[in-house]
Amino acid sequence: MASGFFAILDDIAALMDDVAVSSKIATQKTAGILGDDLAVNAEKATGFLSSRELPVLWAITKGSFLNKLILLPIVFLLNFFFPVAIKWILIAGGFYLAFEGVEKIIEFFFHKKHEDATAVKEVEEATEAEALDAEKVKVKSAITTDFILSVEIVIIALGTVLGEDLVTQILTVSIVAFVATVGVYGLVALIVRMDDAGYNLMKRSNNKGFLSALGQFLVKLLPLVIKFLAVIGTLALLLVSGGIFVHNVDYLHHIVPAVPSFLKQFTIGLIAGILAVIVFTVVKKIISLFKPAKAV
């Protein structure tokens, strides 16, 4: 009886060793996508009132956890019964990410002046209900983007343990998914609260000495970090989408092999995004033509 019990403990210990090793390898493989995930989500989690930053971030984090809970069983079932579907899901997600990236570029170059001129007026005139509606829209967009990036993370992690038994696969991918969510959104929380930390340091030091200087530095650094992350987040969307196409479309994988991979991925992501924006705009206009005119 005792020997059987200790044998079970040995099996559990051996399994956990395998899971630890597999999780380390899977985390290393997904490091790039986690960096992109951080840049994209940090950019999406900003732009709110200071009092709403953490509640909004918590809402996005809960959505991210829900995304993982939905994705994990679906990915395992599809991998077992219909593995080719995973490729098409990734490609569809790639078009979505590329669309978001190109849309941000278009907004920056063609709508930025108009937005800057009306931003203050919109904030002043917005009611509390309108502000909450705008917040919900941004949170929904962030959770949708997180879903696409989560698909990539889960599938990459699964790809590193396909040769292992099912239990090891499930535990490894689940651990990576959990660590990805906690790590990314934990860092995002630190970034968006950087200015509050700076103000607290200034207050505690009575605006004197090293702590005050550090606080002022953090306050001045936050807008630069946000702008930097906005640029990096947009580039990340295009690079991740291009990477999805390169790794899942054989023709694109072998095209122009002399070009550096990051440049090829960015170019393909940019082209896919432009096509997605064109299709979206045309479909939107066609739908608007068939909509009944509103009565005046």
Coordinates of C-alpha atoms in Angstrom, one line a residue:
M1 CA 0.0 0.0 0.0
A2 CA 2.8 2.4 1.0
S3 CA 4.9 1.5 -2.0
G4 CA 2.0 2.2 -4.3
F5 CA 1.4 5.6 -2.7
F6 CA 5.1 6.6 -3.1
A7 CA 5.0 5.3 -6.7
I8 CA 2.2 7.7 -7.4
L9 CA 4.2 10.5 -5.8
D10 CA 7.2 9.6 -8.0
D11 CA 4.9 9.7 -11.1
I12 CA 3.5 13.1 -10.1
A13 CA 7.0 14.5 -9.4
A14 CA 8.3 13.2 -12.8
L15 CA 5.2 14.7 -14.5
M16 CA 5.8 18.1 -12.9
D17 CA 9.5 18.0 -13.9
D18 CA 8.4 17.4 -17.5
V19 CA 5.8 20.2 -17.2
A20 CA 8.4 22.6 -15.8
V21 CA 10.9 21.9 -18.6
S22 CA 8.2 22.1 -21.3
S23 CA 6.8 25.3 -19.8
K24 CA 10.3 26.9 -19.8
I25 CA 10.8 26.0 -23.5
A26 CA 7.2 27.1 -24.4
T27 CA 7.7 30.5 -22.6
Q28 CA 11.0 31.1 -24.5
K29 CA 9.2 30.3 -27.8
T30 CA 6.4 32.7 -27.1
A31 CA 8.6 35.5 -25.7
G32 CA 8.4 37.5 -29.0
I33 CA 4.6 37.4 -29.1
L34 CA 4.5 38.2 -25.4
G35 CA 6.5 41.4 -26.1
D36 CA 4.1 42.3 -28.9
D37 CA 1.2 41.5 -26.6
L38 CA 2.6 43.9 -24.0
A39 CA 3.1 46.7 -26.5
V40 CA -0.3 46.3 -28.0
N41 CA -2.2 46.1 -24.7
A42 CA -0.3 48.8 -23.0
E43 CA -1.3 51.2 -25.8
K44 CA -4.9 50.0 -25.6
A45 CA -5.1 50.3 -21.8
T46 CA -4.2 54.0 -21.8
G47 CA -6.2 57.1 -22.6
F48 CA -8.6 57.0 -19.7
L49 CA -9.1 59.2 -16.7
S50 CA -6.6 58.3 -13.9
S51 CA -9.4 57.1 -11.6
R52 CA -10.6 54.7 -14.4
E53 CA -7.2 53.2 -15.5
L54 CA -7.1 50.3 -13.0
P55 CA -10.8 49.4 -13.3
V56 CA -10.5 49.4 -17.1
L57 CA -7.3 47.4 -16.9
W58 CA -9.0 44.9 -14.6
A59 CA -11.9 44.6 -17.0
I60 CA -9.5 43.8 -19.9
T61 CA -7.5 41.4 -17.7
K62 CA -10.7 39.5 -16.8
G63 CA -11.6 39.4 -20.5
S64 CA -8.1 38.0 -21.2
F65 CA -8.6 35.2 -18.6
L66 CA -12.0 34.4 -20.2
N67 CA -10.3 34.3 -23.6
K68 CA -7.8 31.7 -22.4
L69 CA -10.6 29.6 -20.7
I70 CA -12.5 29.6 -24.0
L71 CA -9.5 29.0 -26.2
L72 CA -7.7 26.2 -24.3
P73 CA -10.4 23.5 -24.7
I74 CA -11.2 24.6 -28.2
V75 CA -7.6 24.5 -29.4
F76 CA -7.0 21.0 -27.8
L77 CA -10.2 19.6 -29.4
L78 CA -9.4 21.1 -32.8
N79 CA -5.8 19.9 -32.7
F80 CA -7.1 16.4 -31.9
F81 CA -10.1 16.2 -34.4
F82 CA -9.5 18.9 -37.0
P83 CA -5.9 20.3 -36.9
V84 CA -6.1 22.2 -40.2
A85 CA -8.8 24.5 -38.7
I86 CA -6.2 26.0 -36.4
K87 CA -4.3 27.3 -39.5
W88 CA -7.4 29.1 -40.9
I89 CA -8.3 30.6 -37.5
L90 CA -4.8 32.0 -37.3
I91 CA -5.0 33.5 -40.8
A92 CA -8.3 35.1 -40.1
G93 CA -6.8 36.5 -36.9
G94 CA -3.9 37.8 -38.9
F95 CA -6.2 39.8 -41.2
Y96 CA -7.9 41.3 -38.1
L97 CA -4.6 42.4 -36.5
A98 CA -3.3 43.8 -39.9
F99 CA -6.6 45.7 -40.3
E100 CA -6.2 47.3 -36.8
G101 CA -2.5 48.2 -37.5
V102 CA -3.3 49.9 -40.9
E103 CA -6.3 51.6 -39.4
K104 CA -4.1 53.2 -36.8
I105 CA -1.7 54.4 -39.4
I106 CA -4.5 55.9 -41.5
E107 CA -6.0 57.7 -38.4
F108 CA -2.6 59.1 -37.5
F109 CA -1.9 60.6 -41.0
F110 CA -5.4 61.6 -42.1
H111 CA -7.5 62.2 -39.0
K112 CA -5.0 63.2 -36.3
K113 CA -5.5 67.0 -36.8
H114 CA -9.2 66.8 -36.7
E115 CA -9.1 64.6 -33.6
D116 CA -6.7 66.9 -31.8
A117 CA -8.9 70.0 -32.6
T118 CA -12.0 68.3 -31.3
A119 CA -10.6 66.2 -28.5
V120 CA -11.0 68.7 -25.7
K121 CA -14.5 69.7 -26.8
E122 CA -15.6 66.1 -26.9
V123 CA -14.3 65.4 -23.4
E124 CA -16.0 68.5 -22.0
E125 CA -19.3 67.8 -23.7
A126 CA -19.4 64.1 -23.1
T127 CA -21.9 63.0 -20.4
E128 CA -21.0 60.3 -17.9
A129 CA -23.0 57.7 -19.9
E130 CA -21.2 58.6 -23.1
A131 CA -17.8 58.3 -21.4
L132 CA -18.8 54.9 -20.1
D133 CA -20.0 53.8 -23.5
A134 CA -16.7 55.0 -25.1
E135 CA -14.8 53.1 -22.3
K136 CA -16.8 49.9 -23.0
V137 CA -16.0 50.2 -26.8
K138 CA -12.2 50.5 -26.1
V139 CA -12.3 47.6 -23.6
K140 CA -14.2 45.4 -26.1
S141 CA -11.6 46.3 -28.8
A142 CA -8.7 45.4 -26.4
I143 CA -10.3 42.1 -25.4
T144 CA -10.9 41.2 -29.1
T145 CA -7.2 42.0 -29.9
D146 CA -6.1 40.0 -26.8
F147 CA -8.2 37.0 -28.1
I148 CA -6.3 37.0 -31.4
L149 CA -2.9 37.3 -29.7
S150 CA -4.0 34.6 -27.2
V151 CA -4.7 32.2 -30.1
E152 CA -1.1 32.8 -31.3
I153 CA 0.3 32.3 -27.8
V154 CA -1.7 29.1 -27.1
I155 CA -0.9 27.5 -30.4
I156 CA 2.8 28.3 -30.3
A157 CA 3.0 26.9 -26.8
L158 CA 1.1 23.8 -27.9
G159 CA 3.5 23.4 -30.8
T160 CA 6.4 23.0 -28.5
V161 CA 4.8 20.0 -26.6
L162 CA 3.1 18.1 -29.4
G163 CA 5.4 15.1 -28.8
E164 CA 4.4 14.9 -25.1
D165 CA 1.5 13.1 -23.5
L166 CA -1.9 14.8 -23.3
V167 CA -1.6 15.7 -19.6
T168 CA 1.7 17.4 -20.1
Q169 CA 0.4 19.3 -23.1
I170 CA -2.7 20.6 -21.1
L171 CA -0.6 21.6 -18.0
T172 CA 2.2 23.2 -20.0
V173 CA -0.1 25.3 -22.3
S174 CA -2.4 26.3 -19.4
I175 CA 0.7 27.5 -17.3
V176 CA 2.0 29.5 -20.2
A177 CA -1.4 31.0 -20.9
F178 CA -1.8 32.0 -17.2
V179 CA 1.8 33.4 -16.9
A180 CA 1.2 35.4 -20.2
T181 CA -1.9 37.0 -18.8
V182 CA -0.5 37.8 -15.3
G183 CA 2.9 39.0 -16.7
V184 CA 1.6 41.2 -19.5
Y185 CA -1.2 42.9 -17.6
G186 CA 0.9 43.2 -14.5
L187 CA 3.5 45.1 -16.5
V188 CA 0.8 47.2 -18.1
A189 CA -0.6 48.1 -14.7
L190 CA 2.9 49.3 -13.6
I191 CA 3.2 51.4 -16.8
V192 CA -0.2 53.2 -16.6
R193 CA 0.3 54.0 -12.9
M194 CA 3.8 55.4 -13.4
D195 CA 2.7 59.0 -13.1
D196 CA 0.8 58.3 -9.8
A197 CA 3.9 56.7 -8.4
G198 CA 5.9 59.8 -9.4
Y199 CA 3.4 62.2 -7.8
N200 CA 3.5 60.1 -4.6
L201 CA 7.3 60.3 -4.5
M202 CA 7.2 64.1 -4.9
K203 CA 4.6 64.4 -2.2
R204 CA 6.4 62.3 0.3
S205 CA 9.7 64.0 -0.3
N206 CA 8.1 67.5 -0.1
N207 CA 9.5 68.2 -3.6
K208 CA 13.1 67.9 -2.4
G209 CA 16.0 65.6 -3.0
F210 CA 16.5 62.5 -5.0
L211 CA 13.0 61.0 -4.5
S212 CA 11.4 64.2 -5.8
A213 CA 13.7 64.2 -8.9
L214 CA 12.8 60.6 -9.5
G215 CA 9.1 61.4 -9.2
Q216 CA 9.4 64.2 -11.7
F217 CA 11.2 61.9 -14.0
L218 CA 8.5 59.3 -13.8
V219 CA 5.8 61.9 -14.4
K220 CA 7.6 63.3 -17.5
L221 CA 8.5 59.8 -18.7
L222 CA 4.9 58.4 -18.9
P223 CA 3.7 60.4 -21.9
L224 CA 6.9 59.4 -23.8
V225 CA 6.4 55.8 -22.9
I226 CA 2.8 55.9 -24.0
K227 CA 3.7 57.5 -27.4
F228 CA 6.5 54.9 -27.8
L229 CA 4.2 52.0 -27.0
A230 CA 1.6 53.4 -29.4
V231 CA 4.1 53.2 -32.2
I232 CA 5.5 49.9 -31.0
G233 CA 2.0 48.5 -30.6
T234 CA 1.1 49.4 -34.2
L235 CA 4.3 47.9 -35.5
A236 CA 3.6 44.8 -33.4
L237 CA 0.2 44.4 -34.9
L238 CA 1.6 44.3 -38.4
L239 CA 4.6 42.2 -37.5
V240 CA 2.5 39.6 -35.7
S241 CA 0.0 39.5 -38.5
G242 CA 2.8 39.2 -41.1
G243 CA 4.4 36.4 -39.0
I244 CA 1.1 34.5 -39.0
F245 CA 0.9 34.6 -42.8
V246 CA 4.5 33.7 -43.3
H247 CA 4.4 30.7 -40.9
N248 CA 1.0 29.4 -42.2
V249 CA 1.1 30.2 -45.9
D250 CA 3.7 28.1 -47.6
Y251 CA 4.2 30.4 -50.6
L252 CA 4.8 33.4 -48.4
H253 CA 7.2 31.4 -46.2
H254 CA 9.5 30.8 -49.1
I255 CA 9.1 34.1 -51.0
V256 CA 12.1 36.4 -51.2
P257 CA 14.3 34.4 -48.8
A258 CA 17.1 37.0 -49.0
V259 CA 14.9 39.7 -47.3
P260 CA 15.2 39.8 -43.5
S261 CA 12.3 38.0 -41.8
F262 CA 11.1 41.0 -39.8
L263 CA 11.0 43.2 -42.9
K264 CA 9.1 40.5 -44.9
Q265 CA 6.6 40.1 -42.1
F266 CA 6.1 43.8 -41.7
T267 CA 5.5 44.2 -45.5
I268 CA 3.1 41.3 -45.7
G269 CA 1.2 42.5 -42.6
L270 CA 1.0 46.0 -44.1
I271 CA -0.3 44.7 -47.5
A272 CA -2.8 42.4 -45.7
G273 CA -4.0 45.4 -43.6
I274 CA -4.4 47.7 -46.6
L275 CA -6.5 45.0 -48.4
A276 CA -8.6 44.4 -45.2
V277 CA -9.3 48.1 -44.8
I278 CA -10.3 48.4 -48.5
V279 CA -12.6 45.4 -48.2
F280 CA -14.1 46.7 -44.9
T281 CA -14.7 50.2 -46.4
V282 CA -16.3 48.8 -49.6
V283 CA -18.6 46.5 -47.6
K284 CA -19.5 49.2 -45.2
K285 CA -20.5 51.5 -48.1
I286 CA -22.5 48.8 -49.8
I287 CA -24.4 48.1 -46.5
S288 CA -25.0 51.8 -46.1
L289 CA -26.6 52.0 -49.5
F290 CA -29.2 49.4 -48.6
K291 CA -30.0 51.0 -45.2
P292 CA -33.3 52.9 -45.2
A293 CA -32.9 56.7 -44.8
K294 CA -33.7 58.1 -41.4
A295 CA -36.8 60.2 -41.2
V296 CA -36.1 63.9 -40.5

